Amino acid sequence: MSSRGGALLVVGDVVTDIVARHRTPPVPGTDTAAAIRTVPGGAGANVACWAASWGCRDVRLLGRVGADSATWHEEALTRAGVRSRLIVDSEAPTGTVICLVDGGVGGGAERTFLTDSGASLRLSGADWSSAPDLLDGVGWLHLSGYLFFAEPSREAAEAALAAARARGVPVSVDPASAGFLAELGAERFLAATEGVDVLLPSEGEARLLAGAPGAGAGREVGLGVTDAAAGLSRRYPVVVVKQGAAGALVARGGEVRAKIPALPATARDSTGAGDAFTGAFLAARLDGAGLYEASAEGCRAGARAVELVGGRPG
């Protein structure tokens, strides 16, 4: 698989994030002080915005939102340099995620999500097929992993993947959520993403997927991240494992070929750091960068992202 020019098309979730940064642990039954902001988010939309901010000149997004905030989300994406095609759902509101961010000393700005997917996972195969021009001029397709966690959106993702493969367009997937992935089942996710060129999991997601029977890891218990990355790269041509403050691993052909160090950062909110990595990685690949250089750009974007509140570029 070689890098190429052309547009980046992201198919994925668009949600409203309510970010609550608390400096002391939440106490049941009473108040806990927090700094709270409402910002546009969603893994797919975040990736698109970071790719645009990292120099990708033509970034497109297909997603589904509710009528309650469709205009707000479309305007935010336009300001970020993303050409969006948002399907407005007449029955479900825009998805909402409450992001609880540990802003205390030693908390590492780690976040916990409470997720109501709303309209985002109601994207359907019909939504994809109703716009046959979506892949025109596209050099890369990226699918948010959240799409695979519900039947309608999984159908849309599989239709997009098949269409891209038929045109020879490379496809990447970020598994997105270890919790939802475990609920779906690693085997089902692996089967649904057959034919994907680049997998961009977190460390936890990589371990979970590599432990599934038939994933190519060779063992299921006590799997280390290096073995997980190597094993998954027997199934996918390229696997890039995002490790946060530990950097990233790049695996191909059953071996880890590179370890990319993270950049120092003062973390305020880790929401969207993985999306930032993915967006910058894809922008760099479309610009002709090699895997190591593109992964280093991903680490640079991830370091910038954790210094911001919310999941998108400042």
GROMACS .gro file of C-alpha atoms in nm:
model
  314
    1MET     CA    1   0.000   0.000   0.000
    2SER     CA    2   0.144   0.336  -0.100
    3SER     CA    3   0.050   0.683   0.005
    4ARG     CA    4  -0.140   0.897  -0.244
    5GLY     CA    5  -0.297   1.234  -0.298
    6GLY     CA    6  -0.665   1.317  -0.321
    7ALA     CA    7  -0.931   1.399  -0.067
    8LEU     CA    8  -0.978   1.236   0.271
    9LEU     CA    9  -1.331   1.108   0.332
   10VAL     CA   10  -1.422   1.032   0.692
   11VAL     CA   11  -1.739   0.838   0.768
   12GLY     CA   12  -1.822   0.852   1.135
   13ASP     CA   13  -1.984   0.996   1.440
   14VAL     CA   14  -2.069   1.359   1.510
   15VAL     CA   15  -2.168   1.423   1.871
   16THR     CA   16  -2.196   1.696   2.131
   17ASP     CA   17  -1.936   1.666   2.407
   18ILE     CA   18  -2.005   1.796   2.757
   19VAL     CA   19  -1.660   1.811   2.913
   20ALA     CA   20  -1.647   1.826   3.294
   21ARG     CA   21  -1.296   1.872   3.436
   22HIS     CA   22  -1.294   1.795   3.809
   23ARG     CA   23  -0.995   1.835   4.040
   24THR     CA   24  -1.129   1.613   4.317
   25PRO     CA   25  -1.296   1.274   4.278
   26PRO     CA   26  -1.676   1.291   4.232
   27VAL     CA   27  -1.854   1.227   4.561
   28PRO     CA   28  -2.188   1.040   4.539
   29GLY     CA   29  -2.486   1.221   4.684
   30THR     CA   30  -2.342   1.574   4.684
   31ASP     CA   31  -2.169   1.839   4.471
   32THR     CA   32  -1.826   1.820   4.313
   33ALA     CA   33  -1.687   2.141   4.162
   34ALA     CA   34  -1.598   2.117   3.794
   35ALA     CA   35  -1.520   2.333   3.493
   36ILE     CA   36  -1.783   2.239   3.234
   37ARG     CA   37  -1.788   2.319   2.862
   38THR     CA   38  -2.010   2.210   2.575
   39VAL     CA   39  -1.812   2.154   2.255
   40PRO     CA   40  -1.857   1.973   1.923
   41GLY     CA   41  -1.705   1.626   1.918
   42GLY     CA   42  -1.733   1.272   1.790
   43ALA     CA   43  -1.440   1.050   1.693
   44GLY     CA   44  -1.508   1.072   1.320
   45ALA     CA   45  -1.563   1.447   1.319
   46ASN     CA   46  -1.258   1.502   1.539
   47VAL     CA   47  -1.036   1.306   1.299
   48ALA     CA   48  -1.162   1.515   1.007
   49CYS     CA   49  -1.094   1.842   1.189
   50TRP     CA   50  -0.742   1.740   1.293
   51ALA     CA   51  -0.661   1.625   0.939
   52ALA     CA   52  -0.772   1.963   0.804
   53SER     CA   53  -0.569   2.148   1.066
   54TRP     CA   54  -0.266   1.936   0.977
   55GLY     CA   55  -0.269   2.054   0.617
   56CYS     CA   56  -0.504   1.817   0.434
   57ARG     CA   57  -0.666   2.054   0.185
   58ASP     CA   58  -0.976   1.849   0.102
   59VAL     CA   59  -1.140   1.678   0.398
   60ARG     CA   60  -1.495   1.548   0.373
   61LEU     CA   61  -1.721   1.398   0.636
   62LEU     CA   62  -2.036   1.189   0.623
   63GLY     CA   63  -2.231   1.163   0.947
   64ARG     CA   64  -2.574   1.175   1.102
   65VAL     CA   65  -2.705   1.430   1.352
   66GLY     CA   66  -3.034   1.532   1.506
   67ALA     CA   67  -3.229   1.840   1.404
   68ASP     CA   68  -3.161   1.984   1.751
   69SER     CA   69  -2.804   2.086   1.669
   70ALA     CA   70  -2.746   2.016   1.300
   71THR     CA   71  -2.671   2.379   1.208
   72TRP     CA   72  -2.432   2.425   1.501
   73HIS     CA   73  -2.233   2.115   1.405
   74GLU     CA   74  -2.226   2.201   1.035
   75GLU     CA   75  -2.098   2.551   1.108
   76ALA     CA   76  -1.827   2.418   1.342
   77LEU     CA   77  -1.707   2.172   1.080
   78THR     CA   78  -1.705   2.440   0.809
   79ARG     CA   79  -1.495   2.668   1.031
   80ALA     CA   80  -1.251   2.380   1.079
   81GLY     CA   81  -1.211   2.342   0.703
   82VAL     CA   82  -1.420   2.025   0.669
   83ARG     CA   83  -1.677   1.977   0.392
   84SER     CA   84  -1.956   1.797   0.572
   85ARG     CA   85  -2.252   1.602   0.448
   86LEU     CA   86  -2.468   1.563   0.756
   87ILE     CA   87  -2.784   1.355   0.740
   88VAL     CA   88  -3.043   1.515   0.968
   89ASP     CA   89  -3.234   1.255   1.168
   90SER     CA   90  -3.598   1.345   1.229
   91GLU     CA   91  -3.644   1.093   1.511
   92ALA     CA   92  -3.327   1.092   1.722
   93PRO     CA   93  -3.129   1.381   1.871
   94THR     CA   94  -2.760   1.434   1.809
   95GLY     CA   95  -2.545   1.196   2.009
   96THR     CA   96  -2.416   1.329   2.341
   97VAL     CA   97  -2.109   1.229   2.540
   98ILE     CA   98  -2.040   1.340   2.895
   99CYS     CA   99  -1.661   1.345   2.936
  100LEU     CA  100  -1.549   1.329   3.299
  101VAL     CA  101  -1.187   1.444   3.302
  102ASP     CA  102  -0.965   1.395   3.605
  103GLY     CA  103  -0.789   1.728   3.636
  104GLY     CA  104  -0.642   1.663   3.979
  105VAL     CA  105  -0.273   1.623   4.060
  106GLY     CA  106  -0.159   1.287   3.928
  107GLY     CA  107  -0.484   1.232   3.740
  108GLY     CA  108  -0.313   1.256   3.401
  109ALA     CA  109  -0.622   1.427   3.255
  110GLU     CA  110  -0.765   1.079   3.202
  111ARG     CA  111  -1.124   1.078   3.085
  112THR     CA  112  -1.428   0.860   3.138
  113PHE     CA  113  -1.714   0.872   2.888
  114LEU     CA  114  -2.088   0.844   2.942
  115THR     CA  115  -2.224   0.796   2.591
  116ASP     CA  116  -2.565   0.838   2.432
  117SER     CA  117  -2.498   0.766   2.064
  118GLY     CA  118  -2.827   0.921   1.951
  119ALA     CA  119  -2.845   0.982   1.577
  120SER     CA  120  -2.476   0.912   1.513
  121LEU     CA  121  -2.506   0.533   1.496
  122ARG     CA  122  -2.830   0.551   1.295
  123LEU     CA  123  -2.625   0.627   0.984
  124SER     CA  124  -2.737   0.357   0.740
  125GLY     CA  125  -2.642   0.178   0.425
  126ALA     CA  126  -2.915   0.377   0.252
  127ASP     CA  127  -2.743   0.700   0.362
  128TRP     CA  128  -2.428   0.579   0.192
  129SER     CA  129  -2.591   0.454  -0.127
  130SER     CA  130  -2.802   0.770  -0.166
  131ALA     CA  131  -2.485   0.967  -0.247
  132PRO     CA  132  -2.294   0.775  -0.517
  133ASP     CA  133  -2.048   1.061  -0.564
  134LEU     CA  134  -1.902   1.035  -0.212
  135LEU     CA  135  -1.580   0.867  -0.328
  136ASP     CA  136  -1.523   1.091  -0.631
  137GLY     CA  137  -1.175   1.241  -0.598
  138VAL     CA  138  -1.109   1.060  -0.270
  139GLY     CA  139  -0.760   0.926  -0.204
  140TRP     CA  140  -0.829   0.776   0.137
  141LEU     CA  141  -1.133   0.658   0.333
  142HIS     CA  142  -1.134   0.655   0.712
  143LEU     CA  143  -1.405   0.478   0.913
  144SER     CA  144  -1.470   0.554   1.277
  145GLY     CA  145  -1.481   0.233   1.478
  146TYR     CA  146  -1.797   0.348   1.652
  147LEU     CA  147  -1.986   0.272   1.331
  148PHE     CA  148  -1.930  -0.100   1.383
  149PHE     CA  149  -2.107  -0.107   1.720
  150ALA     CA  150  -2.468  -0.076   1.591
  151GLU     CA  151  -2.644  -0.257   1.309
  152PRO     CA  152  -2.748   0.040   1.088
  153SER     CA  153  -2.410   0.215   1.104
  154ARG     CA  154  -2.220  -0.114   1.064
  155GLU     CA  155  -2.409  -0.163   0.738
  156ALA     CA  156  -2.303   0.185   0.627
  157ALA     CA  157  -1.940   0.118   0.719
  158GLU     CA  158  -1.932  -0.214   0.537
  159ALA     CA  159  -2.089  -0.057   0.226
  160ALA     CA  160  -1.833   0.224   0.231
  161LEU     CA  161  -1.548  -0.024   0.278
  162ALA     CA  162  -1.666  -0.238  -0.014
  163ALA     CA  163  -1.704   0.066  -0.241
  164ALA     CA  164  -1.356   0.193  -0.154
  165ARG     CA  165  -1.198  -0.147  -0.212
  166ALA     CA  166  -1.366  -0.167  -0.552
  167ARG     CA  167  -1.206   0.165  -0.647
  168GLY     CA  168  -0.865   0.082  -0.499
  169VAL     CA  169  -0.897   0.350  -0.230
  170PRO     CA  170  -0.702   0.270   0.091
  171VAL     CA  171  -0.915   0.237   0.405
  172SER     CA  172  -0.825   0.292   0.770
  173VAL     CA  173  -1.020   0.216   1.085
  174ASP     CA  174  -0.977   0.331   1.444
  175PRO     CA  175  -1.153   0.078   1.674
  176ALA     CA  176  -1.251   0.374   1.896
  177SER     CA  177  -1.371   0.211   2.219
  178ALA     CA  178  -1.241  -0.089   2.412
  179GLY     CA  179  -1.565  -0.100   2.610
  180PHE     CA  180  -1.795  -0.112   2.307
  181LEU     CA  181  -1.549  -0.344   2.131
  182ALA     CA  182  -1.568  -0.596   2.414
  183GLU     CA  183  -1.947  -0.575   2.408
  184LEU     CA  184  -1.963  -0.635   2.032
  185GLY     CA  185  -1.701  -0.911   2.039
  186ALA     CA  186  -1.353  -0.891   1.888
  187GLU     CA  187  -1.427  -1.167   1.638
  188ARG     CA  188  -1.723  -0.977   1.493
  189PHE     CA  189  -1.516  -0.659   1.462
  190LEU     CA  190  -1.233  -0.846   1.289
  191ALA     CA  191  -1.476  -1.001   1.042
  192ALA     CA  192  -1.648  -0.668   0.968
  193THR     CA  193  -1.316  -0.492   0.900
  194GLU     CA  194  -1.177  -0.756   0.667
  195GLY     CA  195  -0.995  -0.576   0.385
  196VAL     CA  196  -0.896  -0.267   0.586
  197ASP     CA  197  -0.546  -0.140   0.501
  198VAL     CA  198  -0.452   0.041   0.823
  199LEU     CA  199  -0.575  -0.032   1.175
  200LEU     CA  200  -0.514   0.242   1.435
  201PRO     CA  201  -0.604   0.096   1.777
  202SER     CA  202  -0.517   0.210   2.125
  203GLU     CA  203  -0.306  -0.025   2.334
  204GLY     CA  204  -0.612  -0.167   2.509
  205GLU     CA  205  -0.799  -0.216   2.182
  206ALA     CA  206  -0.497  -0.386   2.024
  207ARG     CA  207  -0.467  -0.633   2.310
  208LEU     CA  208  -0.838  -0.709   2.298
  209LEU     CA  209  -0.842  -0.766   1.922
  210ALA     CA  210  -0.519  -0.964   1.912
  211GLY     CA  211  -0.647  -1.201   2.180
  212ALA     CA  212  -0.939  -1.310   1.963
  213PRO     CA  213  -0.916  -1.656   1.804
  214GLY     CA  214  -0.787  -1.628   1.450
  215ALA     CA  215  -0.644  -1.278   1.498
  216GLY     CA  216  -0.293  -1.400   1.428
  217ALA     CA  217  -0.140  -1.324   1.767
  218GLY     CA  218  -0.069  -1.684   1.847
  219ARG     CA  219  -0.185  -1.669   2.208
  220GLU     CA  220  -0.472  -1.524   2.404
  221VAL     CA  221  -0.356  -1.477   2.762
  222GLY     CA  222  -0.116  -1.212   2.894
  223LEU     CA  223  -0.055  -1.063   2.552
  224GLY     CA  224   0.189  -0.771   2.552
  225VAL     CA  225   0.134  -0.472   2.329
  226THR     CA  226   0.431  -0.556   2.104
  227ASP     CA  227   0.300  -0.907   2.045
  228ALA     CA  228  -0.050  -0.768   1.993
  229ALA     CA  229   0.068  -0.521   1.728
  230ALA     CA  230   0.277  -0.785   1.553
  231GLY     CA  231  -0.006  -1.037   1.556
  232LEU     CA  232  -0.263  -0.796   1.419
  233SER     CA  233  -0.025  -0.700   1.137
  234ARG     CA  234  -0.059  -1.054   1.005
  235ARG     CA  235  -0.425  -0.972   0.946
  236TYR     CA  236  -0.403  -0.603   0.844
  237PRO     CA  237  -0.123  -0.472   0.617
  238VAL     CA  238  -0.036  -0.192   0.862
  239VAL     CA  239  -0.110  -0.161   1.233
  240VAL     CA  240  -0.027   0.156   1.425
  241VAL     CA  241  -0.086   0.121   1.799
  242LYS     CA  242  -0.137   0.450   1.983
  243GLN     CA  243   0.010   0.441   2.335
  244GLY     CA  244  -0.046   0.795   2.458
  245ALA     CA  245   0.250   0.910   2.666
  246ALA     CA  246   0.443   0.601   2.553
  247GLY     CA  247   0.427   0.701   2.185
  248ALA     CA  248   0.327   0.457   1.913
  249LEU     CA  249   0.422   0.125   1.754
  250VAL     CA  250   0.417   0.056   1.380
  251ALA     CA  251   0.381  -0.308   1.273
  252ARG     CA  252   0.384  -0.472   0.930
  253GLY     CA  253   0.406  -0.832   0.815
  254GLY     CA  254   0.397  -0.980   1.164
  255GLU     CA  255   0.673  -0.759   1.310
  256VAL     CA  256   0.696  -0.429   1.493
  257ARG     CA  257   0.904  -0.218   1.257
  258ALA     CA  258   0.922   0.110   1.449
  259LYS     CA  259   0.868   0.260   1.792
  260ILE     CA  260   0.787   0.630   1.785
  261PRO     CA  261   0.842   0.832   2.103
  262ALA     CA  262   0.578   1.067   2.239
  263LEU     CA  263   0.642   1.438   2.274
  264PRO     CA  264   0.633   1.605   2.615
  265ALA     CA  265   0.303   1.775   2.697
  266THR     CA  266   0.121   1.926   2.993
  267ALA     CA  267  -0.204   1.734   2.988
  268ARG     CA  268  -0.533   1.916   3.053
  269ASP     CA  269  -0.777   1.682   2.879
  270SER     CA  270  -0.697   1.358   2.697
  271THR     CA  271  -1.030   1.360   2.510
  272GLY     CA  272  -0.966   1.323   2.139
  273ALA     CA  273  -0.590   1.270   2.162
  274GLY     CA  274  -0.619   0.947   1.966
  275ASP     CA  275  -0.837   1.122   1.708
  276ALA     CA  276  -0.572   1.392   1.674
  277PHE     CA  277  -0.307   1.125   1.613
  278THR     CA  278  -0.522   0.962   1.346
  279GLY     CA  279  -0.607   1.289   1.171
  280ALA     CA  280  -0.245   1.403   1.153
  281PHE     CA  281  -0.128   1.055   1.047
  282LEU     CA  282  -0.377   1.048   0.759
  283ALA     CA  283  -0.296   1.403   0.649
  284ALA     CA  284   0.072   1.315   0.640
  285ARG     CA  285   0.015   0.992   0.447
  286LEU     CA  286  -0.196   1.172   0.187
  287ASP     CA  287   0.087   1.425   0.155
  288GLY     CA  288   0.330   1.144   0.074
  289ALA     CA  289   0.489   1.080   0.413
  290GLY     CA  290   0.616   0.734   0.505
  291LEU     CA  291   0.473   0.536   0.794
  292TYR     CA  292   0.738   0.644   1.046
  293GLU     CA  293   0.711   1.013   0.955
  294ALA     CA  294   0.330   1.001   0.954
  295SER     CA  295   0.326   0.828   1.294
  296ALA     CA  296   0.562   1.091   1.432
  297GLU     CA  297   0.320   1.359   1.308
  298GLY     CA  298   0.045   1.168   1.487
  299CYS     CA  299   0.240   1.179   1.812
  300ARG     CA  300   0.297   1.551   1.766
  301ALA     CA  301  -0.075   1.613   1.718
  302GLY     CA  302  -0.161   1.393   2.017
  303ALA     CA  303   0.070   1.595   2.238
  304ARG     CA  304  -0.095   1.916   2.123
  305ALA     CA  305  -0.443   1.771   2.175
  306VAL     CA  306  -0.397   1.682   2.543
  307GLU     CA  307  -0.308   2.044   2.615
  308LEU     CA  308  -0.651   2.155   2.489
  309VAL     CA  309  -0.997   2.108   2.635
  310GLY     CA  310  -1.221   1.907   2.406
  311GLY     CA  311  -1.142   1.676   2.118
  312ARG     CA  312  -1.068   1.921   1.836
  313PRO     CA  313  -0.790   2.164   1.740
  314GLY     CA  314  -0.798   2.498   1.911
   0.00000   0.00000   0.00000
